[in-house]
Coordinates of C-alpha atoms in Angstrom, one line a residue:
X1076 CA 0.0 0.0 0.0
X1077 CA 1.3 3.5 -0.9
X1078 CA 2.1 5.7 2.1
X1079 CA -0.6 8.3 1.4
X1080 CA -3.4 5.9 0.4
X1081 CA -6.7 7.2 1.7
X1082 CA -5.6 10.9 1.5
X1083 CA -7.7 13.0 -0.9
X1084 CA -6.2 16.2 -2.3
X1085 CA -8.0 18.8 -4.3
X1086 CA -5.6 20.3 -6.8
X1087 CA -6.6 23.8 -7.9
X1088 CA -3.2 24.7 -9.4
X1089 CA -1.5 25.8 -12.6
X1090 CA 2.0 26.4 -13.9
X1091 CA 4.7 24.6 -11.8
X1092 CA 4.8 25.1 -8.0
X1093 CA 1.3 23.9 -7.2
X1094 CA 1.2 21.0 -9.7
X1095 CA 4.6 19.8 -8.6
X1096 CA 3.4 19.7 -4.9
X1097 CA 0.3 17.8 -5.7
X1098 CA 2.2 15.5 -8.1
X1099 CA 4.5 14.5 -5.3
X1100 CA 1.5 13.7 -3.1
X1101 CA 0.0 11.6 -5.9
X1102 CA 3.2 9.7 -6.5
X1103 CA 3.0 8.4 -2.9
X1104 CA -0.6 7.3 -3.2
X1105 CA -2.8 10.3 -2.5
X1106 CA -6.0 10.6 -4.5
X1107 CA -5.3 13.9 -6.3
X1108 CA -8.3 15.4 -8.1
X1109 CA -7.1 18.1 -10.5
X1110 CA -9.8 20.7 -10.9
X1111 CA -9.4 22.8 -14.1
X1112 CA -11.5 25.5 -15.8
X1113 CA -13.5 24.3 -18.8
X1114 CA -10.8 25.5 -21.2
X1115 CA -8.0 23.8 -19.1
X1116 CA -5.2 25.2 -17.1
X1117 CA -2.6 27.3 -18.9
X1118 CA 0.0 24.6 -18.6
X1119 CA -1.9 22.5 -21.2
X1120 CA -1.2 24.9 -24.0
X1121 CA 2.2 26.3 -22.8
X1122 CA 5.3 25.6 -24.8
X1123 CA 7.2 23.4 -25.3
X1124 CA 4.9 21.1 -27.1
X1125 CA 5.5 17.8 -28.9
X1126 CA 2.9 16.2 -31.3
X1127 CA 0.2 18.2 -29.5
X1128 CA 1.3 17.0 -26.1
X1129 CA 2.3 19.7 -23.6
X1130 CA 5.7 18.6 -22.1
X1131 CA 5.2 21.4 -19.6
X1132 CA 1.9 19.8 -18.4
X1133 CA 3.2 16.2 -18.6
X1134 CA 6.1 16.9 -16.3
X1135 CA 4.0 18.1 -13.3
X1136 CA 0.6 16.3 -13.5
X1137 CA 1.0 12.6 -13.5
X1138 CA -1.0 10.2 -11.3
X1139 CA -3.9 12.6 -10.9
X1140 CA -7.6 12.4 -11.8
X1141 CA -9.1 15.2 -13.8
X1142 CA -12.3 17.2 -13.2
X1143 CA -13.2 20.2 -15.5
X1144 CA -15.4 22.6 -13.7
X1145 CA -16.9 26.1 -14.0
X1146 CA -16.1 27.5 -10.6
X1147 CA -17.7 30.9 -11.5
X1148 CA -21.1 29.2 -11.5
X1149 CA -23.2 28.5 -8.5
X1150 CA -23.4 24.8 -9.4
X1151 CA -19.7 24.6 -10.0
X1152 CA -19.1 26.0 -6.5
X1153 CA -21.7 23.5 -5.1
X1154 CA -19.7 20.6 -6.7
X1155 CA -16.4 21.9 -5.3
X1156 CA -17.9 22.2 -1.8
X1157 CA -19.2 18.7 -2.0
X1158 CA -15.7 17.6 -2.7
X1159 CA -14.4 19.6 0.2
X1160 CA -16.6 17.6 2.5
X1161 CA -14.6 14.4 1.9
X1162 CA -11.1 15.8 1.3
X1163 CA -8.1 16.2 3.5
X1164 CA -6.1 19.0 1.7
X1165 CA -6.7 21.7 -0.9
X1166 CA -3.6 22.9 -2.8
X1167 CA -3.6 26.0 -4.9
X1168 CA -1.1 28.5 -6.3
X1169 CA -3.5 31.0 -7.7
X1170 CA -3.1 34.7 -6.6
X1171 CA -3.8 35.7 -3.1
X1172 CA -7.4 36.8 -3.7
X1173 CA -8.5 34.2 -6.2
X1174 CA -9.6 31.5 -3.7
X1175 CA -11.9 33.9 -2.0
X1176 CA -13.4 35.0 -5.4
X1177 CA -14.0 31.5 -6.5
X1178 CA -15.4 30.2 -3.3
X1179 CA -12.5 28.1 -1.9
X1180 CA -10.9 30.4 0.7
X1181 CA -9.6 28.7 3.8
X1182 CA -12.4 30.3 5.8
X1183 CA -15.0 28.9 3.4
X1184 CA -13.7 25.4 3.1
X1185 CA -12.9 25.0 6.8
X1186 CA -16.4 26.0 7.7
X1187 CA -17.6 23.1 5.5
X1188 CA -15.0 20.6 6.7
X1189 CA -12.9 21.6 9.8
X1190 CA -10.5 18.7 9.2
X1191 CA -9.4 20.0 5.8
X1192 CA -6.1 21.9 5.3
X1193 CA -5.3 24.5 2.6
X1194 CA -1.9 24.9 1.1
X1195 CA -1.6 28.2 -0.7
X1196 CA 1.5 28.9 -2.7
X1197 CA 2.1 32.5 -3.9
X1198 CA 5.1 34.5 -5.0
X1199 CA 5.4 36.6 -1.8
X1200 CA 3.1 34.9 0.7
X1201 CA -0.3 35.6 2.1
X1202 CA 0.9 38.6 4.2
X1203 CA 3.2 41.6 3.8
X1204 CA 3.4 44.6 1.6
X1205 CA 4.0 42.5 -1.6
X1206 CA 1.2 39.9 -1.0
X1207 CA -0.7 41.0 -4.1
X1208 CA 2.3 41.5 -6.4
X1209 CA 2.8 39.2 -9.4
X1210 CA 5.8 36.9 -9.6
X1211 CA 7.4 34.4 -11.8
X1212 CA 10.5 32.3 -11.2
X1213 CA 13.0 34.8 -12.5
X1214 CA 11.4 37.5 -10.4
X1215 CA 11.9 35.4 -7.3
X1216 CA 15.5 34.5 -8.2
X1217 CA 16.2 38.2 -8.6
X1218 CA 14.6 39.4 -5.4
X1219 CA 16.0 36.5 -3.2
X1220 CA 19.6 37.3 -4.1
X1221 CA 20.1 34.0 -5.9
X1222 CA 20.7 35.6 -9.3
X1223 CA 23.3 37.9 -7.8
X1224 CA 25.0 35.0 -6.1
X1225 CA 25.2 33.0 -9.4
X1226 CA 27.6 33.4 -12.2
X1227 CA 31.3 34.4 -12.6
X1228 CA 32.8 37.2 -10.5
X1229 CA 33.4 39.4 -13.6
X1230 CA 30.1 38.6 -15.3
X1231 CA 26.4 39.6 -14.8
X1232 CA 24.0 38.0 -12.3
X1233 CA 22.8 34.7 -13.7
X1234 CA 19.6 32.7 -13.4
X1235 CA 19.7 29.0 -12.5
X1236 CA 18.9 26.9 -15.6
X1237 CA 15.7 25.4 -14.3
X1238 CA 12.6 26.8 -12.5
X1239 CA 14.2 26.5 -9.1
X1240 CA 12.0 28.9 -7.2
X1241 CA 8.8 27.1 -8.4
X1242 CA 10.2 23.7 -7.6
X1243 CA 11.5 24.7 -4.2
X1244 CA 8.1 26.2 -3.3
X1245 CA 6.5 22.9 -4.5
X1246 CA 8.8 20.9 -2.3
X1247 CA 8.2 23.1 0.7
X1248 CA 4.4 23.0 0.0
X1249 CA 4.6 19.2 0.1
X1250 CA 6.4 19.3 3.4
X1251 CA 3.8 21.8 4.7
X1252 CA 1.0 19.4 3.5
X1253 CA 2.6 16.6 5.5
X1254 CA 2.9 18.7 8.6
X1255 CA -0.8 19.8 8.3
X1256 CA -1.8 16.1 7.9
X1257 CA 0.2 15.2 11.0
X1258 CA -1.5 18.0 12.9
X1259 CA -4.9 16.8 11.8
X1260 CA -4.1 13.2 13.0
X1261 CA -3.3 14.6 16.5
X1262 CA -6.0 17.3 16.8
X1263 CA -8.7 16.5 14.2
X1264 CA -8.3 20.0 12.8
X1265 CA -6.9 21.3 9.5
X1266 CA -4.5 24.2 9.1
X1267 CA -3.7 27.0 6.6
X1268 CA -0.3 26.5 5.1
X1269 CA 1.2 29.7 3.7
X1270 CA 4.0 29.0 1.2
X1271 CA 6.0 31.9 -0.4
X1272 CA 8.3 31.3 -3.3
X1273 CA 10.5 34.2 -2.0
X1274 CA 10.6 32.6 1.5
X1275 CA 11.7 29.4 -0.1
X1276 CA 14.8 30.7 -1.9
X1277 CA 15.8 33.0 1.0
X1278 CA 15.7 29.9 3.3
X1279 CA 18.5 28.4 1.1
X1280 CA 20.9 31.3 1.5
X1281 CA 22.6 29.8 4.6
X1282 CA 25.6 31.6 6.0
X1283 CA 25.7 34.1 3.1
X1284 CA 23.1 36.1 5.1
X1285 CA 25.4 36.3 8.1
X1286 CA 28.4 37.2 6.0
X1287 CA 26.5 40.1 4.4
X1288 CA 25.1 41.4 7.6
X1289 CA 28.1 40.9 9.9
X1290 CA 31.0 41.4 7.5
X1291 CA 29.5 43.4 4.6
X1292 CA 30.4 40.6 2.1
X1293 CA 27.8 41.3 -0.6
X1294 CA 29.9 40.1 -3.6
X1295 CA 29.8 36.4 -3.3
X1296 CA 29.8 35.2 -6.9
X1297 CA 32.3 32.4 -7.4
X1298 CA 31.6 30.9 -10.8
X1299 CA 32.6 27.2 -10.9
X1300 CA 34.7 27.5 -7.8
X1301 CA 34.2 27.5 -4.0
X1302 CA 36.4 29.6 -1.8
X1303 CA 36.2 27.0 1.1
X1304 CA 36.6 23.9 -0.9
X1305 CA 38.6 24.8 -3.9
X1306 CA 36.7 23.3 -6.8
X1307 CA 36.8 23.8 -10.5
X1308 CA 35.7 22.4 -13.9
X1309 CA 38.6 21.4 -16.2
X1310 CA 38.5 21.0 -20.0
X1311 CA 38.5 17.5 -21.5
X1312 CA 38.6 16.6 -25.2
X1313 CA 34.8 16.4 -25.3
X1314 CA 33.7 18.9 -22.6
X1315 CA 34.5 19.4 -18.9
X1316 CA 35.1 17.4 -15.8
X1317 CA 34.5 18.9 -12.4
X1318 CA 36.9 18.3 -9.4
X1319 CA 35.7 19.0 -5.9
X1320 CA 38.0 20.1 -3.0
X1321 CA 41.2 19.0 -4.8
X1322 CA 43.6 21.7 -3.5
X1323 CA 42.5 21.2 0.1
X1324 CA 42.3 17.4 -0.2
X1325 CA 43.7 15.4 2.6
X1326 CA 47.4 14.5 2.1
X1327 CA 46.7 10.9 1.1
X1328 CA 44.2 12.0 -1.5
X1329 CA 46.5 14.7 -2.7
X1330 CA 49.3 12.2 -3.3
X1331 CA 47.0 10.0 -5.2
X1332 CA 45.9 12.9 -7.4
X1333 CA 49.5 13.9 -8.0
X1334 CA 50.4 10.3 -9.0
X1335 CA 47.4 10.2 -11.4
X1336 CA 48.4 13.4 -13.2
X1337 CA 52.0 12.3 -13.5
X1338 CA 53.4 14.5 -10.7
X1339 CA 54.7 12.0 -8.1
X1340 CA 57.2 14.6 -6.8
X1341 CA 54.3 16.7 -5.5
X1342 CA 53.7 14.1 -2.9
X1343 CA 57.2 14.1 -1.6
X1344 CA 58.0 15.6 1.9
X1345 CA 60.2 18.4 0.4
X1346 CA 57.6 19.4 -2.3
X1347 CA 56.3 23.0 -2.2
X1348 CA 52.9 21.4 -3.2
X1349 CA 52.6 18.9 -0.3
X1350 CA 50.9 21.2 2.3
X1351 CA 47.5 22.7 1.6
X1352 CA 48.6 26.3 2.2
X1353 CA 51.4 25.9 -0.3
X1354 CA 49.1 24.4 -2.9
X1355 CA 46.9 27.5 -2.6
X1356 CA 49.9 29.7 -3.2
X1357 CA 50.8 27.7 -6.3
X1358 CA 47.2 27.0 -7.4
X1359 CA 47.8 28.5 -10.9
X1360 CA 50.5 25.9 -11.5
X1361 CA 48.3 23.1 -10.1
X1362 CA 45.3 24.1 -12.2
X1363 CA 47.4 24.3 -15.4
X1364 CA 48.9 20.9 -14.7
X1365 CA 45.6 19.3 -14.0
X1366 CA 44.1 20.8 -17.2
X1367 CA 47.0 19.4 -19.2
X1368 CA 46.1 16.0 -17.9
X1369 CA 42.3 16.2 -18.3
X1370 CA 42.5 17.5 -21.9
X1371 CA 44.0 14.2 -22.9
X1372 CA 40.9 12.3 -21.8
X1373 CA 37.1 12.3 -22.4
X1374 CA 35.2 13.7 -19.5
X1375 CA 33.9 10.2 -18.7
X1376 CA 37.4 8.7 -18.7
X1377 CA 38.7 11.5 -16.4
X1378 CA 35.8 11.1 -14.1
X1379 CA 36.2 7.3 -13.7
X1380 CA 40.0 7.6 -13.3
X1381 CA 39.6 10.3 -10.6
X1382 CA 36.9 8.4 -8.8
X1383 CA 39.1 5.2 -8.7
X1384 CA 41.5 7.3 -6.7
X1385 CA 38.7 8.5 -4.4
X1386 CA 38.8 12.1 -5.9
X1387 CA 35.3 13.6 -5.8
X1388 CA 34.5 14.5 -9.4
X1389 CA 31.9 14.5 -12.1
X1390 CA 31.5 14.9 -15.8
X1391 CA 29.7 18.2 -16.6
X1392 CA 26.7 16.5 -18.3
X1393 CA 24.3 17.8 -20.8
X1394 CA 20.7 16.7 -20.6
X1395 CA 21.0 13.8 -22.9
X1396 CA 23.9 12.5 -20.8
X1397 CA 21.8 13.0 -17.7
X1398 CA 19.0 10.9 -19.2
X1399 CA 21.4 8.1 -20.1
X1400 CA 23.5 8.2 -17.0
X1401 CA 23.6 4.7 -15.4
X1402 CA 23.3 5.9 -11.8
X1403 CA 20.3 8.1 -12.7
X1404 CA 18.7 5.2 -14.6
X1405 CA 19.4 2.8 -11.8
X1406 CA 17.6 5.1 -9.4
X1407 CA 14.7 5.4 -11.8
X1408 CA 15.0 9.1 -12.0
X1409 CA 14.0 9.2 -15.6
X1410 CA 10.6 7.6 -16.2
X1411 CA 8.3 7.5 -19.3
X1412 CA 4.7 8.4 -19.6
X1413 CA 2.5 7.2 -22.5
X1414 CA 0.3 10.0 -23.7
X1415 CA -1.6 9.0 -26.8
X1416 CA 1.0 7.9 -29.3
X1417 CA 3.8 9.8 -27.6
X1418 CA 6.3 8.4 -25.0
X1419 CA 7.2 11.4 -22.8
X1420 CA 10.3 11.1 -20.5
X1421 CA 9.8 12.8 -17.1
X1422 CA 11.8 13.0 -13.9
X1423 CA 11.1 10.3 -11.4
X1424 CA 10.3 10.4 -7.7
X1425 CA 13.3 11.4 -5.7
X1426 CA 12.3 10.3 -2.2
X1427 CA 13.1 6.6 -1.7
X1428 CA 11.3 4.7 1.1
X1429 CA 11.6 1.0 1.8
X1430 CA 9.0 -1.2 0.3
X1431 CA 6.9 0.0 -2.6
X1432 CA 5.6 3.5 -1.6
X1433 CA 5.6 5.0 -5.1
X1434 CA 2.7 3.9 -7.3
X1435 CA 3.0 3.1 -10.9
X1436 CA 3.1 6.3 -13.0
X1437 CA 0.0 7.1 -15.0
X1438 CA -0.2 9.9 -17.6
X1439 CA -1.7 13.2 -16.6
X1440 CA -5.4 13.3 -17.1
X1441 CA -7.0 14.6 -20.2
X1442 CA -9.1 17.7 -19.5
X1443 CA -12.0 16.5 -17.3
X1444 CA -11.2 12.9 -18.0
X1445 CA -12.6 11.6 -14.7
X1446 CA -15.4 14.1 -14.3
X1447 CA -18.2 11.5 -14.6
X1448 CA -16.4 9.1 -12.2
X1449 CA -15.8 11.8 -9.6
X1450 CA -19.3 13.2 -9.7
X1451 CA -20.8 9.7 -9.5
X1452 CA -18.7 9.1 -6.3
X1453 CA -20.1 12.3 -4.9
X1454 CA -23.6 11.0 -5.3
X1455 CA -24.8 12.9 -8.3
X1456 CA -27.2 11.1 -10.6
X1457 CA -26.6 10.5 -14.3
X1458 CA -29.4 13.0 -15.1
X1459 CA -27.7 15.6 -12.9
X1460 CA -24.4 15.0 -14.7
X1461 CA -26.1 15.3 -18.1
X1462 CA -27.5 18.6 -17.0
X1463 CA -24.1 19.8 -15.8
X1464 CA -22.7 19.0 -19.3
X1465 CA -25.6 20.6 -21.1
X1466 CA -25.2 23.8 -19.0
X1467 CA -21.4 24.0 -19.3
X1468 CA -20.8 23.4 -15.6
X1469 CA -18.4 20.5 -16.3
X1470 CA -16.5 19.3 -19.3
X1471 CA -15.0 16.0 -20.5
X1472 CA -12.2 15.0 -22.8
X1473 CA -10.8 11.6 -23.6
X1474 CA -7.9 11.1 -25.9
X1475 CA -8.1 14.9 -26.5
X1476 CA -11.7 14.6 -27.9
X1477 CA -14.7 16.1 -26.2
X1478 CA -17.3 13.5 -25.2
X1479 CA -20.0 15.8 -26.6
X1480 CA -18.1 16.0 -29.9
X1481 CA -18.2 12.2 -30.1
X1482 CA -21.9 12.2 -29.1
X1483 CA -21.2 9.7 -26.3
X1484 CA -24.0 8.9 -23.8
X1485 CA -23.3 8.8 -20.1

């Protein structure tokens, strides 16, 4: 049995942060009902696309059931409120005032079901002077200081090459969900979980905050290096290999590295390279010598030779190499979803728990794919469901075709 079996989550999300949170809950067995507007969430039509499949949507919405619903209508709100009665969590990343407008504010849903929790992800949080400001990932990377901390010292601020603010917020929202569920188990009451994308990235700044505040160190951009553990990427004949903490390596590791690159004398007792402080003084010579060795190898060859000597290192992989990496494949971190005729590779579930906690991956739902099933479980009759369809309260799709277009009967 999956660890979250029996937990029902209402997913009123779009873009990345909210869908990523609810997808993680679905991966571990929660019954996640994705509630979308009749035309679908924006992620369904966002680029990139492949053969009419949104890769954007596919990467954040597996293992969910789909319900397409007009939440601006009274009947749509009634259906949502019926779902609230039997649900444990509602996750949303719409703007701070949208839940109230559409009838699913925490005050509204907790009055219906005091045991339900609401996880609300926004750019800046539910409180504060910026609560109503708009935000995207790059906005948060900029405001949090992450962009200023990233890049080379003589270059401009640089953005991380993936939507890190969104995904960190999704991770923290998942943790917030679990804390709220734990609280409910102890008290029988739900909680409001307020997740800010800005808070999420600021929480990762670590000692950089103290350095800036106590010592005035605001310029902390180090490129591919680390001032505490001297690390660097070196050129190979097909790319780069990254060495971690090589200059300040323990003496035994340093001798092994020196032997590997053909500099046995660097490990001798009278060598000016034996002690760490002397290596730092001569680091330009050290770096040039290592580079002369790495350039003779492929990045995979250099990586394997270094690791055989216990030297922390890695090839600097492109995405194709990540997908084909044997360690990543062994850990099932690249999975495949079948969407129509398209096989879509997506990242796997990162949290490994003994047993079989992760359910088999299913493709993201077509728009409203499970509407009839979900409404039937809520006790609505076939006639009521037909009326909902006729009045554009709910919508259906299967294999990207509307049931009404196919003239199928319920």
